[in-house]
Each structure stands twice: as C-alpha cells, then as structure tokens.
Amino acid sequence: MKISLLEDIRDEITQLLSELIKIDTTNPPGNETSAAKFLAEYLENEGLKCEVVESAPGRGSVITRIKGQGNGSSLLLLSHLDVVPANPKEWSVPPFSGLVKDGFVWGRGSLDCKSLVAIEAIVMKLLKKEGFIPKGDVIFAATADEEKGGKYGVGWLVKNHPEKIRADYVINEGGGFSIPVDGKQIFTVQTAEKGVIWLKIKAKGRPGHGSIPGAADNAVLRMAKVAEILGSYRSKVRVVPAVKQMIKGLARERGIMWRAFSKLLINPKLADSVLDRIAKDEPATAEFLRAMLRNTIAPTIIRGGVKENIIPSECEAVFDCRILPGETKDSLLEEVKNVLSNEGVDLEKLEFEFIQADEPSESPIETPLYEVLREVIRSFEPNADVVPFMMTGGTDSRFLRRLGCVCYGFAPMRTNMPLSEFLRMAHGIDERISIDNLVFGASVLYETVKGFMQ
Ligand SMILES: [Zn+2]
C-alpha cells in the first residue's frame, strides 16, 4: 500500500513552526509559558481541551489528550518548547525570525525541537478533526526545560503529576532522522541513551612561594596530569544491544563504510582502527560512532590558583562523563580511579564528587510499536528500513523510562545533507528544516498513531 503525504497541511505546518520559532524560549531563562499558551490556543480551536501547567513562573508545559476506548495501549507524543541560545552574529539569518526561505524554515529550534512540537500538534489536530477514537489514550505534551536537564519540565511533571503524562509508549525527539546508505534511507529509532555523569575532582597539594617551586607541591600540576590522562583515555569498547542492531541493520545495506564498521561486531578491538580509516573521509561521523562504543570522559572546567606568586594547594576540575547502558556512576568512578592509579597518580591527593548523575536508559526493541514504525516507514518508501539508535546525549525520555514507559526517539526526517553536517546543526548555526521534511514527518507520525492505536 502506498500512503500519500499530507500535502494539504504544507502551509499550515510551515506557518505553525515559523510562529513557534518567533516565540523566543531560549533556556535559560526558558519562558516557555508563552509558547505553551500559543499552542493551547491552536489546539483548542479544534476542540482539544488543553492544560498549561507551570513548574515555576513562566516555565509552562502544555498537555492535552484524546480519550481512548480504554482497551489498548496509551501513547504520549512528547516534545519540548525550550531552545538553546543562538548568537545572531554567527547566523546568516536572524535566529528568531522564523524565516521561510528556499523551501526551509530557518531558526533556533527548527530541528531541536519545535519541528516535532509542530508535527505532533498537527497530528493531534487532524485526529481530533476526523473524530478518531483510539484504543488507548493519545496524549500530547510539549514541555519546558529539556535543554537544561528537564527539572522544570518532564522531571517536574513525573515527580508532581505523573498521571498527566504517563503512557505505555512514548514518541519523543532523539531519533527519526535517516542515514543514507547506498541510495536507501535507513531511519533511526532512538531506543537508548547514555548516562550523563558530571564528576568533580579536587587535587590537593602544599602551598608555597612562586619563587621557590621545589619547596611546594603544586596542585595545578597534579590536576594538569589528571586532565591529560582522563582526557586522552579511551575506555574499553562495548557494543550495547541498540548499537549492535544499528550496525547490523546498516551493514545489511552494503554501505562500504558500514560493512567495514560491522567487523567490530566480530572483534571489538578492531573498532578504533576501522574508525581511524572512516575518519579520513568523515571525521565527525567517526567520532560520533566512537562515542557510541564506550564510556567517554571529557574535562570541561579547570579552576586553580588565586595569586600570581603563590603556588596553589588546591585545583579542581569537572569532567563530563557519558556512560553506556549497563554502567552506573559507581562503576564509572572505579574506572576513573583505576586509570589514574595505573598511570601513577596518587589517589590520596585527590577528592571525587558527583555534581550530577543521570544514569543511562534504554527501551526494548522488540515491541508492537517498533514494528508499526517499520511498516509505516516502508509504506512511504518501500526500500527504507528502521534501525535502533543510541544517543550519546540525553533527552527527557530517561525520566519516562524510569516510570516504565517504552520510549522511542522518532522525529521522522529524510537527511538531505551529509550526516555529519546534520548532526552539527541541531544546536549549531543556521539551524533549519525543509518544508518537505515537515510534511513527511507529520505524515509518518499521523499514520503511525492511526496504525498503532486503532
Ligand atoms: Zn531537544
């Protein structure tokens, strides 16, 4: 069966996204309530009763639902309203103008994540308009604060009003873009994400006068060594199920790069040499893949010293660590300590503290929804397929996975530029989405909800 695109929504969804981008929800401070109210009005025009809930003044999320018959799984269409900052000087168009140009909608949030907000809102509207009664409830939530950790958005909702958003299944951001392989489009479904651990290490020493360095024990030097060791350390390769399935799926399509890469399934020790070769043509993709295969540790802040002529007795640094599913903050700390002591660092002179610890999360791949996603994608593109995908960053899905919801990152989009360029654009300069992709995304999600919920 060939399913057609929802061409008659083209103007409406373009307009809706453009308006959403014009509402500046840069986080911090967020100010998502204005966008939440704008959406509530849009959805209420079609008779969807909306609720705007605020976790703090100005930090609003909008929620609505289409009540089901009560004899099937419920589904939450999730997205977030806030965006990361944009520096207009770096952009070739004003980032909050919502400009429509050359078949694209331009602006901060056009990819992350206001396009998904617009797509899911229009799907809700279409379903309501045609009087669709799903088996289970279909819920829509566009929330605050994802970009700063979700404390005022999904994190707050899960803690204070879980009943408003809890569902058996969740479709959220984090995947859905395609990877072109040999002329075929392979669409990603985000089924897992790495954990985010911010580790503070404090190095201790003995103060002294800058004119006689040998008499002191310089904490900055100690920290420089720690940062160098951890920053250049490569943790052991471990291929988690989502990544394994992804590599298998992509290698099936005989893409040369992916076939080479799939060798690591047989021997994980080959991973880095294969990636070094891939890096010659596609450096960004290679590093992205490298980060999917292991825990990573990146020094991001160093503070030490107070005066020009005093040798500092203290220096602290923060390490942004991303851990694979199956790992915990404690296993990470053990790994860090092992690496340092193997390199001769005296652990007695270091203190360790977790600033933030969000453990990794994953959802099962074999589910009825996953199958529907595959069928729907193939009904649009007979050659296409879906593969699981693990994100190296985090999304709000982690809160809901903790509640037991099956969460998939799936904002369907045909990647119409090299993957590395696409991956750079979400928080980058000149963020934009093609109108064709808006229509495509809405069409796929519309068919998905109907296919899964009736
Ligand atoms: Zn996002």
CSV table of C-alpha atoms and ligand atoms in Angstrom, one decimal:
chain,number,residue,atom,x,y,z
A,1,MET,CA,0.0,0.0,0.0
A,2,LYS,CA,1.4,3.4,-1.0
A,3,ILE,CA,0.4,6.1,1.5
A,4,SER,CA,0.4,9.6,0.3
A,5,LEU,CA,1.8,12.6,2.1
A,6,LEU,CA,-0.4,15.1,3.8
A,7,GLU,CA,0.2,17.8,1.2
A,8,ASP,CA,-2.7,20.0,2.2
A,9,ILE,CA,-1.1,20.7,5.6
A,10,ARG,CA,2.0,22.2,3.9
A,11,ASP,CA,1.2,25.8,4.5
A,12,GLU,CA,-0.3,25.3,7.9
A,13,ILE,CA,2.7,23.4,9.4
A,14,THR,CA,5.1,25.9,7.9
A,15,GLN,CA,3.3,28.8,9.5
A,16,LEU,CA,2.9,27.0,12.8
A,17,LEU,CA,6.6,26.2,13.1
A,18,SER,CA,7.6,29.7,12.0
A,19,GLU,CA,5.3,31.2,14.7
A,20,LEU,CA,6.8,28.9,17.3
A,21,ILE,CA,10.4,29.9,16.4
A,22,LYS,CA,9.4,33.6,16.8
A,23,ILE,CA,8.4,33.0,20.4
A,24,ASP,CA,11.9,33.2,22.0
A,25,THR,CA,12.2,30.3,24.5
A,26,THR,CA,15.9,30.4,25.0
A,27,ASN,CA,16.8,28.4,28.1
A,28,PRO,CA,18.0,30.0,30.4
A,29,PRO,CA,15.6,31.5,31.2
A,30,GLY,CA,13.1,29.5,29.1
A,31,ASN,CA,9.9,31.5,29.4
A,32,GLU,CA,8.1,28.6,27.8
A,33,THR,CA,4.6,29.6,29.0
A,34,SER,CA,4.1,31.9,26.1
A,35,ALA,CA,4.7,29.1,23.6
A,36,ALA,CA,2.6,26.7,25.7
A,37,LYS,CA,-0.3,29.2,25.6
A,38,PHE,CA,0.1,29.8,21.9
A,39,LEU,CA,-0.1,26.0,21.3
A,40,ALA,CA,-3.1,25.6,23.6
A,41,GLU,CA,-5.0,28.2,21.6
A,42,TYR,CA,-4.1,26.5,18.4
A,43,LEU,CA,-5.3,23.1,19.6
A,44,GLU,CA,-8.4,24.4,21.4
A,45,ASN,CA,-9.5,25.9,18.0
A,46,GLU,CA,-10.0,22.2,17.0
A,47,GLY,CA,-11.8,21.4,20.3
A,48,LEU,CA,-8.9,19.8,22.1
A,49,LYS,CA,-9.1,20.8,25.8
A,50,CYS,CA,-5.6,21.9,26.9
A,51,GLU,CA,-3.9,22.4,30.2
A,52,VAL,CA,-0.9,24.7,30.7
A,53,VAL,CA,0.9,23.7,33.8
A,54,GLU,CA,3.7,25.8,35.3
A,55,SER,CA,6.5,24.3,37.4
A,56,ALA,CA,7.7,27.9,38.2
A,57,PRO,CA,6.6,31.3,36.9
A,58,GLY,CA,7.0,31.3,33.2
A,59,ARG,CA,8.0,27.7,33.0
A,60,GLY,CA,4.9,26.3,31.3
A,61,SER,CA,4.2,23.0,29.6
A,62,VAL,CA,1.1,22.3,27.5
A,63,ILE,CA,-0.8,18.9,27.7
A,64,THR,CA,-3.9,17.6,26.0
A,65,ARG,CA,-5.3,14.2,25.3
A,66,ILE,CA,-7.7,12.3,23.0
A,67,LYS,CA,-9.5,9.9,25.2
A,68,GLY,CA,-9.4,6.3,24.0
A,69,GLN,CA,-11.8,3.4,24.3
A,70,GLY,CA,-9.8,2.0,27.2
A,71,ASN,CA,-8.9,-1.3,25.5
A,72,GLY,CA,-5.4,-0.7,24.2
A,73,SER,CA,-2.0,0.8,24.9
A,74,SER,CA,-1.7,4.5,25.6
A,75,LEU,CA,0.7,6.7,23.6
A,76,LEU,CA,2.4,10.0,24.6
A,77,LEU,CA,3.5,12.3,21.8
A,78,LEU,CA,6.3,14.3,23.6
A,79,SER,CA,8.4,17.3,22.6
A,80,HIS,CA,10.0,20.3,24.3
A,81,LEU,CA,9.4,24.0,23.9
A,82,ASP,CA,12.7,25.5,25.1
A,83,VAL,CA,15.8,26.0,22.9
A,84,VAL,CA,19.5,26.6,23.4
A,85,PRO,CA,20.9,30.2,22.9
A,86,ALA,CA,21.7,31.5,19.5
A,87,ASN,CA,24.2,34.3,18.7
A,88,PRO,CA,22.7,36.3,15.8
A,89,LYS,CA,26.2,37.5,14.8
A,90,GLU,CA,27.1,34.0,13.8
A,91,TRP,CA,23.9,33.3,11.8
A,92,SER,CA,23.2,34.2,8.2
A,93,VAL,CA,19.5,34.9,9.1
A,94,PRO,CA,18.1,36.3,12.4
A,95,PRO,CA,17.7,33.1,14.5
A,96,PHE,CA,14.3,34.0,16.0
A,97,SER,CA,12.7,35.3,12.8
A,98,GLY,CA,11.1,32.0,11.7
A,99,LEU,CA,12.1,32.9,8.2
A,100,VAL,CA,10.8,30.8,5.4
A,101,LYS,CA,13.3,30.7,2.5
A,102,ASP,CA,14.4,28.3,-0.2
A,103,GLY,CA,12.0,25.6,0.9
A,104,PHE,CA,13.2,25.7,4.5
A,105,VAL,CA,12.1,27.1,7.8
A,106,TRP,CA,15.1,28.7,9.5
A,107,GLY,CA,15.7,29.5,13.1
A,108,ARG,CA,16.7,28.2,16.5
A,109,GLY,CA,14.6,25.3,17.4
A,110,SER,CA,13.6,24.4,13.8
A,111,LEU,CA,15.3,21.0,14.3
A,112,ASP,CA,15.5,20.8,18.1
A,113,CYS,CA,12.7,20.5,18.8
A,114,LYS,CA,10.0,22.9,17.6
A,115,SER,CA,9.5,21.0,14.4
A,116,LEU,CA,8.5,18.0,16.4
A,117,VAL,CA,6.2,20.2,18.5
A,118,ALA,CA,4.5,21.4,15.3
A,119,ILE,CA,4.3,17.9,13.8
A,120,GLU,CA,2.8,16.4,16.9
A,121,ALA,CA,0.4,19.3,17.4
A,122,ILE,CA,-0.9,19.0,13.8
A,123,VAL,CA,-1.3,15.2,14.1
A,124,MET,CA,-3.4,15.7,17.2
A,125,LYS,CA,-5.5,18.3,15.4
A,126,LEU,CA,-6.0,16.1,12.4
A,127,LEU,CA,-7.1,13.1,14.6
A,128,LYS,CA,-9.5,15.3,16.5
A,129,LYS,CA,-10.9,16.8,13.4
A,130,GLU,CA,-11.8,13.4,11.9
A,131,GLY,CA,-13.2,12.2,15.2
A,132,PHE,CA,-10.7,9.4,15.6
A,133,ILE,CA,-11.3,7.3,18.7
A,134,PRO,CA,-8.1,5.4,19.6
A,135,LYS,CA,-7.9,2.2,21.5
A,136,GLY,CA,-6.0,3.8,24.3
A,137,ASP,CA,-5.5,7.5,25.1
A,138,VAL,CA,-3.3,9.6,22.9
A,139,ILE,CA,-1.6,12.3,24.9
A,140,PHE,CA,0.3,15.3,23.7
A,141,ALA,CA,2.8,17.2,25.9
A,142,ALA,CA,5.2,20.0,24.8
A,143,THR,CA,7.2,20.7,27.8
A,144,ALA,CA,9.7,23.2,29.4
A,145,ASP,CA,13.4,22.9,30.3
A,146,GLU,CA,14.7,19.9,28.3
A,147,GLU,CA,17.8,21.8,27.3
A,148,LYS,CA,18.8,22.4,30.9
A,149,GLY,CA,18.1,18.9,32.2
A,150,GLY,CA,14.3,18.9,32.5
A,151,LYS,CA,14.0,19.8,36.1
A,152,TYR,CA,11.3,22.3,35.3
A,153,GLY,CA,9.7,20.2,32.6
A,154,VAL,CA,9.3,16.5,32.3
A,155,GLY,CA,11.3,15.9,35.5
A,156,TRP,CA,8.9,18.1,37.4
A,157,LEU,CA,5.8,16.5,35.8
A,158,VAL,CA,7.0,13.0,36.5
A,159,LYS,CA,7.5,14.0,40.2
A,160,ASN,CA,4.4,16.1,40.7
A,161,HIS,CA,1.8,15.0,38.1
A,162,PRO,CA,2.8,11.6,36.6
A,163,GLU,CA,-0.8,10.8,35.8
A,164,LYS,CA,-0.9,13.7,33.3
A,165,ILE,CA,1.8,12.2,31.0
A,166,ARG,CA,2.3,8.6,31.9
A,167,ALA,CA,1.7,6.3,28.9
A,168,ASP,CA,2.6,2.8,27.8
A,169,TYR,CA,4.5,4.2,24.9
A,170,VAL,CA,6.2,7.5,24.2
A,171,ILE,CA,7.4,9.1,20.9
A,172,ASN,CA,9.9,11.8,21.6
A,173,GLU,CA,12.9,13.5,20.0
A,174,GLY,CA,16.3,11.9,19.7
A,175,GLY,CA,16.0,9.8,16.5
A,176,GLY,CA,13.9,9.5,13.4
A,177,PHE,CA,16.5,11.1,11.0
A,178,SER,CA,17.6,8.9,8.2
A,179,ILE,CA,21.1,7.7,7.4
A,180,PRO,CA,21.5,7.4,3.6
A,181,VAL,CA,23.2,4.1,2.7
A,182,ASP,CA,23.7,3.2,-1.0
A,183,GLY,CA,20.7,5.4,-2.1
A,184,LYS,CA,18.4,3.9,0.6
A,185,GLN,CA,17.2,5.7,3.6
A,186,ILE,CA,17.6,3.9,6.9
A,187,PHE,CA,15.6,5.7,9.6
A,188,THR,CA,16.9,5.7,13.2
A,189,VAL,CA,14.8,5.0,16.2
A,190,GLN,CA,16.4,6.1,19.4
A,191,THR,CA,15.9,3.3,21.9
A,192,ALA,CA,18.7,4.1,24.3
A,193,GLU,CA,20.8,6.9,25.6
A,194,LYS,CA,24.0,7.2,27.5
A,195,GLY,CA,24.1,8.4,31.1
A,196,VAL,CA,25.4,11.8,32.0
A,197,ILE,CA,27.7,11.9,35.0
A,198,TRP,CA,29.4,15.2,35.9
A,199,LEU,CA,32.3,14.4,38.1
A,200,LYS,CA,34.3,16.9,40.1
A,201,ILE,CA,37.8,16.1,41.0
A,202,LYS,CA,39.8,18.2,43.5
A,203,ALA,CA,43.6,17.9,43.6
A,204,LYS,CA,45.4,18.8,46.8
A,205,GLY,CA,49.0,19.9,47.3
A,206,ARG,CA,51.1,22.1,49.5
A,207,PRO,CA,51.3,25.9,49.0
A,208,GLY,CA,54.5,27.8,48.6
A,209,HIS,CA,56.1,30.8,47.1
A,210,GLY,CA,56.2,31.0,43.4
A,211,SER,CA,59.9,31.9,43.5
A,212,ILE,CA,60.9,28.5,45.0
A,213,PRO,CA,58.7,26.0,43.2
A,214,GLY,CA,60.7,23.0,44.5
A,215,ALA,CA,59.6,23.6,48.1
A,216,ALA,CA,55.9,23.4,47.3
A,217,ASP,CA,53.5,20.7,45.9
A,218,ASN,CA,51.7,22.3,43.0
A,219,ALA,CA,48.0,21.2,42.8
A,220,VAL,CA,47.6,22.7,39.3
A,221,LEU,CA,50.4,20.5,38.0
A,222,ARG,CA,48.7,17.5,39.6
A,223,MET,CA,45.4,18.4,38.0
A,224,ALA,CA,47.0,19.0,34.6
A,225,LYS,CA,48.3,15.4,34.7
A,226,VAL,CA,44.8,14.1,35.8
A,227,ALA,CA,43.1,16.1,33.0
A,228,GLU,CA,45.6,14.9,30.4
A,229,ILE,CA,45.3,11.2,31.4
A,230,LEU,CA,41.5,11.2,31.6
A,231,GLY,CA,41.0,13.5,28.5
A,232,SER,CA,43.1,11.2,26.3
A,233,TYR,CA,41.9,7.9,27.8
A,234,ARG,CA,39.9,5.6,25.6
A,235,SER,CA,37.6,3.3,27.6
A,236,LYS,CA,37.1,-0.3,26.5
A,237,VAL,CA,34.8,-0.8,23.5
A,238,ARG,CA,31.5,-2.4,24.4
A,239,VAL,CA,28.8,-2.9,21.8
A,240,VAL,CA,25.4,-2.5,23.6
A,241,PRO,CA,22.3,-4.1,22.0
A,242,ALA,CA,20.9,-0.9,20.4
A,243,VAL,CA,24.3,-0.2,18.7
A,244,LYS,CA,24.7,-3.8,17.7
A,245,GLN,CA,21.3,-3.8,16.0
A,246,MET,CA,22.1,-0.5,14.3
A,247,ILE,CA,25.4,-1.6,12.9
A,248,LYS,CA,23.8,-4.9,11.7
A,249,GLY,CA,20.9,-3.0,10.0
A,250,LEU,CA,23.2,-0.6,8.3
A,251,ALA,CA,25.7,-3.2,7.2
A,252,ARG,CA,22.9,-5.2,5.6
A,253,GLU,CA,22.6,-2.4,3.1
A,254,ARG,CA,26.1,-3.0,1.9
A,255,GLY,CA,27.3,0.6,2.5
A,256,ILE,CA,31.0,0.3,2.3
A,257,MET,CA,31.7,2.3,5.4
A,258,TRP,CA,29.1,0.3,7.4
A,259,ARG,CA,30.3,-3.0,6.2
A,260,ALA,CA,33.8,-2.2,7.3
A,261,PHE,CA,32.5,-0.9,10.6
A,262,SER,CA,30.5,-4.1,11.2
A,263,LYS,CA,33.7,-6.1,11.5
A,264,LEU,CA,33.9,-4.8,15.0
A,265,LEU,CA,30.9,-7.0,15.9
A,266,ILE,CA,33.3,-9.9,15.5
A,267,ASN,CA,36.2,-8.3,17.1
A,268,PRO,CA,35.6,-5.1,19.1
A,269,LYS,CA,39.3,-4.5,19.3
A,270,LEU,CA,39.2,-3.5,15.6
A,271,ALA,CA,36.9,-0.7,16.3
A,272,ASP,CA,39.4,2.1,16.6
A,273,SER,CA,41.5,1.2,13.6
A,274,VAL,CA,38.4,1.0,11.4
A,275,LEU,CA,37.2,4.3,12.8
A,276,ASP,CA,40.5,5.9,12.1
A,277,ARG,CA,40.1,4.9,8.5
A,278,ILE,CA,36.5,6.2,8.3
A,279,ALA,CA,37.7,9.5,10.0
A,280,LYS,CA,39.8,10.3,6.9
A,281,ASP,CA,36.6,10.9,4.9
A,282,GLU,CA,34.0,11.6,7.6
A,283,PRO,CA,35.7,12.7,10.8
A,284,ALA,CA,32.5,13.9,12.5
A,285,THR,CA,30.7,10.6,11.9
A,286,ALA,CA,33.7,8.6,13.0
A,287,GLU,CA,34.0,10.4,16.3
A,288,PHE,CA,30.2,10.1,16.8
A,289,LEU,CA,30.5,6.4,16.3
A,290,ARG,CA,33.5,6.1,18.6
A,291,ALA,CA,31.5,7.8,21.4
A,292,MET,CA,28.7,5.2,20.9
A,293,LEU,CA,31.0,2.3,21.7
A,294,ARG,CA,32.4,3.3,25.0
A,295,ASN,CA,32.2,5.5,28.1
A,296,THR,CA,33.7,8.9,27.4
A,297,ILE,CA,35.4,11.3,29.8
A,298,ALA,CA,35.9,15.0,28.8
A,299,PRO,CA,37.5,17.6,31.0
A,300,THR,CA,35.3,20.7,30.7
A,301,ILE,CA,36.3,23.1,33.6
A,302,ILE,CA,39.5,23.7,35.5
A,303,ARG,CA,39.9,26.1,38.3
A,304,GLY,CA,43.0,26.7,40.4
A,305,GLY,CA,45.3,29.3,41.8
A,306,VAL,CA,44.4,32.6,43.5
A,307,LYS,CA,47.5,34.8,43.2
A,308,GLU,CA,50.4,35.2,40.7
A,309,ASN,CA,53.1,34.4,43.2
A,310,ILE,CA,51.5,31.7,45.3
A,311,ILE,CA,51.8,28.0,44.3
A,312,PRO,CA,48.3,26.7,44.6
A,313,SER,CA,47.5,24.0,47.1
A,314,GLU,CA,44.1,23.2,45.5
A,315,CYS,CA,42.8,22.8,42.0
A,316,GLU,CA,39.5,21.4,40.9
A,317,ALA,CA,38.2,20.2,37.6
A,318,VAL,CA,34.9,19.0,36.2
A,319,PHE,CA,34.7,16.0,33.9
A,320,ASP,CA,31.7,15.4,31.6
A,321,CYS,CA,31.4,11.6,31.6
A,322,ARG,CA,28.9,9.7,29.4
A,323,ILE,CA,28.3,6.1,30.3
A,324,LEU,CA,26.9,3.2,28.3
A,325,PRO,CA,23.7,1.4,29.3
A,326,GLY,CA,24.6,-1.2,31.9
A,327,GLU,CA,27.1,1.1,33.7
A,328,THR,CA,26.5,3.1,36.9
A,329,LYS,CA,28.1,6.2,38.4
A,330,ASP,CA,30.0,3.9,40.8
A,331,SER,CA,31.4,1.7,38.0
A,332,LEU,CA,32.5,4.9,36.2
A,333,LEU,CA,34.2,6.2,39.4
A,334,GLU,CA,36.0,2.9,39.8
A,335,GLU,CA,37.2,3.0,36.2
A,336,VAL,CA,38.5,6.6,36.6
A,337,LYS,CA,40.4,5.7,39.8
A,338,ASN,CA,41.9,2.6,38.1
A,339,VAL,CA,43.1,4.6,35.1
A,340,LEU,CA,44.7,7.3,37.3
A,341,SER,CA,46.4,4.9,39.7
A,342,ASN,CA,47.7,2.8,36.7
A,343,GLU,CA,49.3,6.0,35.5
A,344,GLY,CA,51.0,6.6,38.8
A,345,VAL,CA,48.7,9.3,40.2
A,346,ASP,CA,48.4,9.3,44.0
A,347,LEU,CA,44.7,8.9,44.7
A,348,GLU,CA,45.3,10.0,48.3
A,349,LYS,CA,45.8,13.6,46.9
A,350,LEU,CA,42.5,13.6,45.1
A,351,GLU,CA,38.9,14.0,46.1
A,352,PHE,CA,36.0,12.9,44.0
A,353,GLU,CA,32.4,14.3,44.0
A,354,PHE,CA,29.4,13.7,41.7
A,355,ILE,CA,27.8,17.0,40.7
A,356,GLN,CA,25.1,15.4,38.7
A,357,ALA,CA,24.4,11.8,37.9
A,358,ASP,CA,21.8,10.8,35.3
A,359,GLU,CA,22.1,7.1,34.7
A,360,PRO,CA,21.7,5.6,31.2
A,361,SER,CA,18.4,4.4,30.0
A,362,GLU,CA,17.1,2.0,27.3
A,363,SER,CA,13.8,0.6,25.9
A,364,PRO,CA,13.2,-2.8,24.4
A,365,ILE,CA,13.5,-3.0,20.6
A,366,GLU,CA,11.0,-5.9,20.1
A,367,THR,CA,7.7,-4.2,20.6
A,368,PRO,CA,4.5,-3.7,18.6
A,369,LEU,CA,5.1,0.0,18.2
A,370,TYR,CA,8.6,-0.6,16.8
A,371,GLU,CA,7.0,-2.9,14.2
A,372,VAL,CA,4.4,-0.3,13.3
A,373,LEU,CA,7.2,2.3,12.8
A,374,ARG,CA,8.9,-0.1,10.4
A,375,GLU,CA,5.7,-0.8,8.5
A,376,VAL,CA,4.8,2.8,8.2
A,377,ILE,CA,8.3,3.9,7.0
A,378,ARG,CA,8.1,1.1,4.4
A,379,SER,CA,4.7,2.2,3.2
A,380,PHE,CA,6.2,5.6,2.4
A,381,GLU,CA,9.5,4.2,1.0
A,382,PRO,CA,9.5,0.5,0.1
A,383,ASN,CA,13.3,0.4,0.2
A,384,ALA,CA,13.6,2.0,3.5
A,385,ASP,CA,14.1,0.4,6.9
A,386,VAL,CA,14.5,1.4,10.6
A,387,VAL,CA,17.4,0.7,12.9
A,388,PRO,CA,17.7,1.2,16.6
A,389,PHE,CA,20.0,4.1,17.7
A,390,MET,CA,21.7,5.1,20.9
A,391,MET,CA,22.2,8.7,21.6
A,392,THR,CA,25.4,9.9,23.2
A,393,GLY,CA,23.5,12.8,24.8
A,394,GLY,CA,20.4,12.7,26.9
A,395,THR,CA,16.7,13.5,26.3
A,396,ASP,CA,13.6,13.7,28.5
A,397,SER,CA,12.9,10.0,27.6
A,398,ARG,CA,15.1,9.0,30.5
A,399,PHE,CA,12.6,10.3,33.1
A,400,LEU,CA,9.8,8.3,31.5
A,401,ARG,CA,11.8,5.1,31.0
A,402,ARG,CA,12.3,5.2,34.8
A,403,LEU,CA,8.5,5.2,35.1
A,404,GLY,CA,8.4,2.1,32.9
A,405,CYS,CA,7.3,3.7,29.7
A,406,VAL,CA,8.7,2.4,26.4
A,407,CYS,CA,10.2,5.5,24.8
A,408,TYR,CA,11.4,5.9,21.2
A,409,GLY,CA,13.1,8.9,19.8
A,410,PHE,CA,11.4,9.2,16.4
A,411,ALA,CA,11.0,12.6,14.7
A,412,PRO,CA,10.9,11.2,11.1
A,413,MET,CA,13.1,13.1,8.7
A,414,ARG,CA,15.0,12.4,5.5
A,415,THR,CA,18.5,13.6,5.9
A,416,ASN,CA,19.1,15.8,2.9
A,417,MET,CA,22.7,16.7,3.7
A,418,PRO,CA,25.8,14.8,4.9
A,419,LEU,CA,25.1,13.1,8.2
A,420,SER,CA,28.0,15.0,9.9
A,421,GLU,CA,26.6,18.3,8.8
A,422,PHE,CA,23.2,17.4,10.0
A,423,LEU,CA,24.5,16.2,13.4
A,424,ARG,CA,26.2,19.6,13.9
A,425,MET,CA,23.1,21.6,13.1
A,426,ALA,CA,20.8,20.9,16.0
A,427,HIS,CA,22.5,23.2,18.4
A,428,GLY,CA,24.5,24.9,15.7
A,429,ILE,CA,24.5,27.9,13.4
A,430,ASP,CA,21.8,28.3,10.7
A,431,GLU,CA,19.6,25.5,12.1
A,432,ARG,CA,16.8,24.8,9.6
A,433,ILE,CA,14.4,22.1,8.4
A,434,SER,CA,13.0,21.6,4.9
A,435,ILE,CA,9.2,22.0,4.5
A,436,ASP,CA,9.2,18.7,2.7
A,437,ASN,CA,10.5,17.1,5.9
A,438,LEU,CA,7.8,18.8,8.0
A,439,VAL,CA,5.2,17.3,5.7
A,440,PHE,CA,6.9,14.0,5.7
A,441,GLY,CA,7.3,13.9,9.5
A,442,ALA,CA,3.7,14.8,10.1
A,443,SER,CA,2.5,12.2,7.5
A,444,VAL,CA,4.6,9.4,9.1
A,445,LEU,CA,3.6,10.2,12.6
A,446,TYR,CA,-0.1,10.5,11.6
A,447,GLU,CA,0.0,7.0,10.0
A,448,THR,CA,1.9,5.7,13.0
A,449,VAL,CA,-0.7,6.8,15.5
A,450,LYS,CA,-3.5,5.5,13.4
A,451,GLY,CA,-1.7,2.2,12.7
A,452,PHE,CA,-0.8,1.6,16.3
A,453,MET,CA,-3.9,2.9,18.0
A,454,GLN,CA,-6.9,1.5,16.0
B,1,ZN,ZN,15.9,18.6,22.1
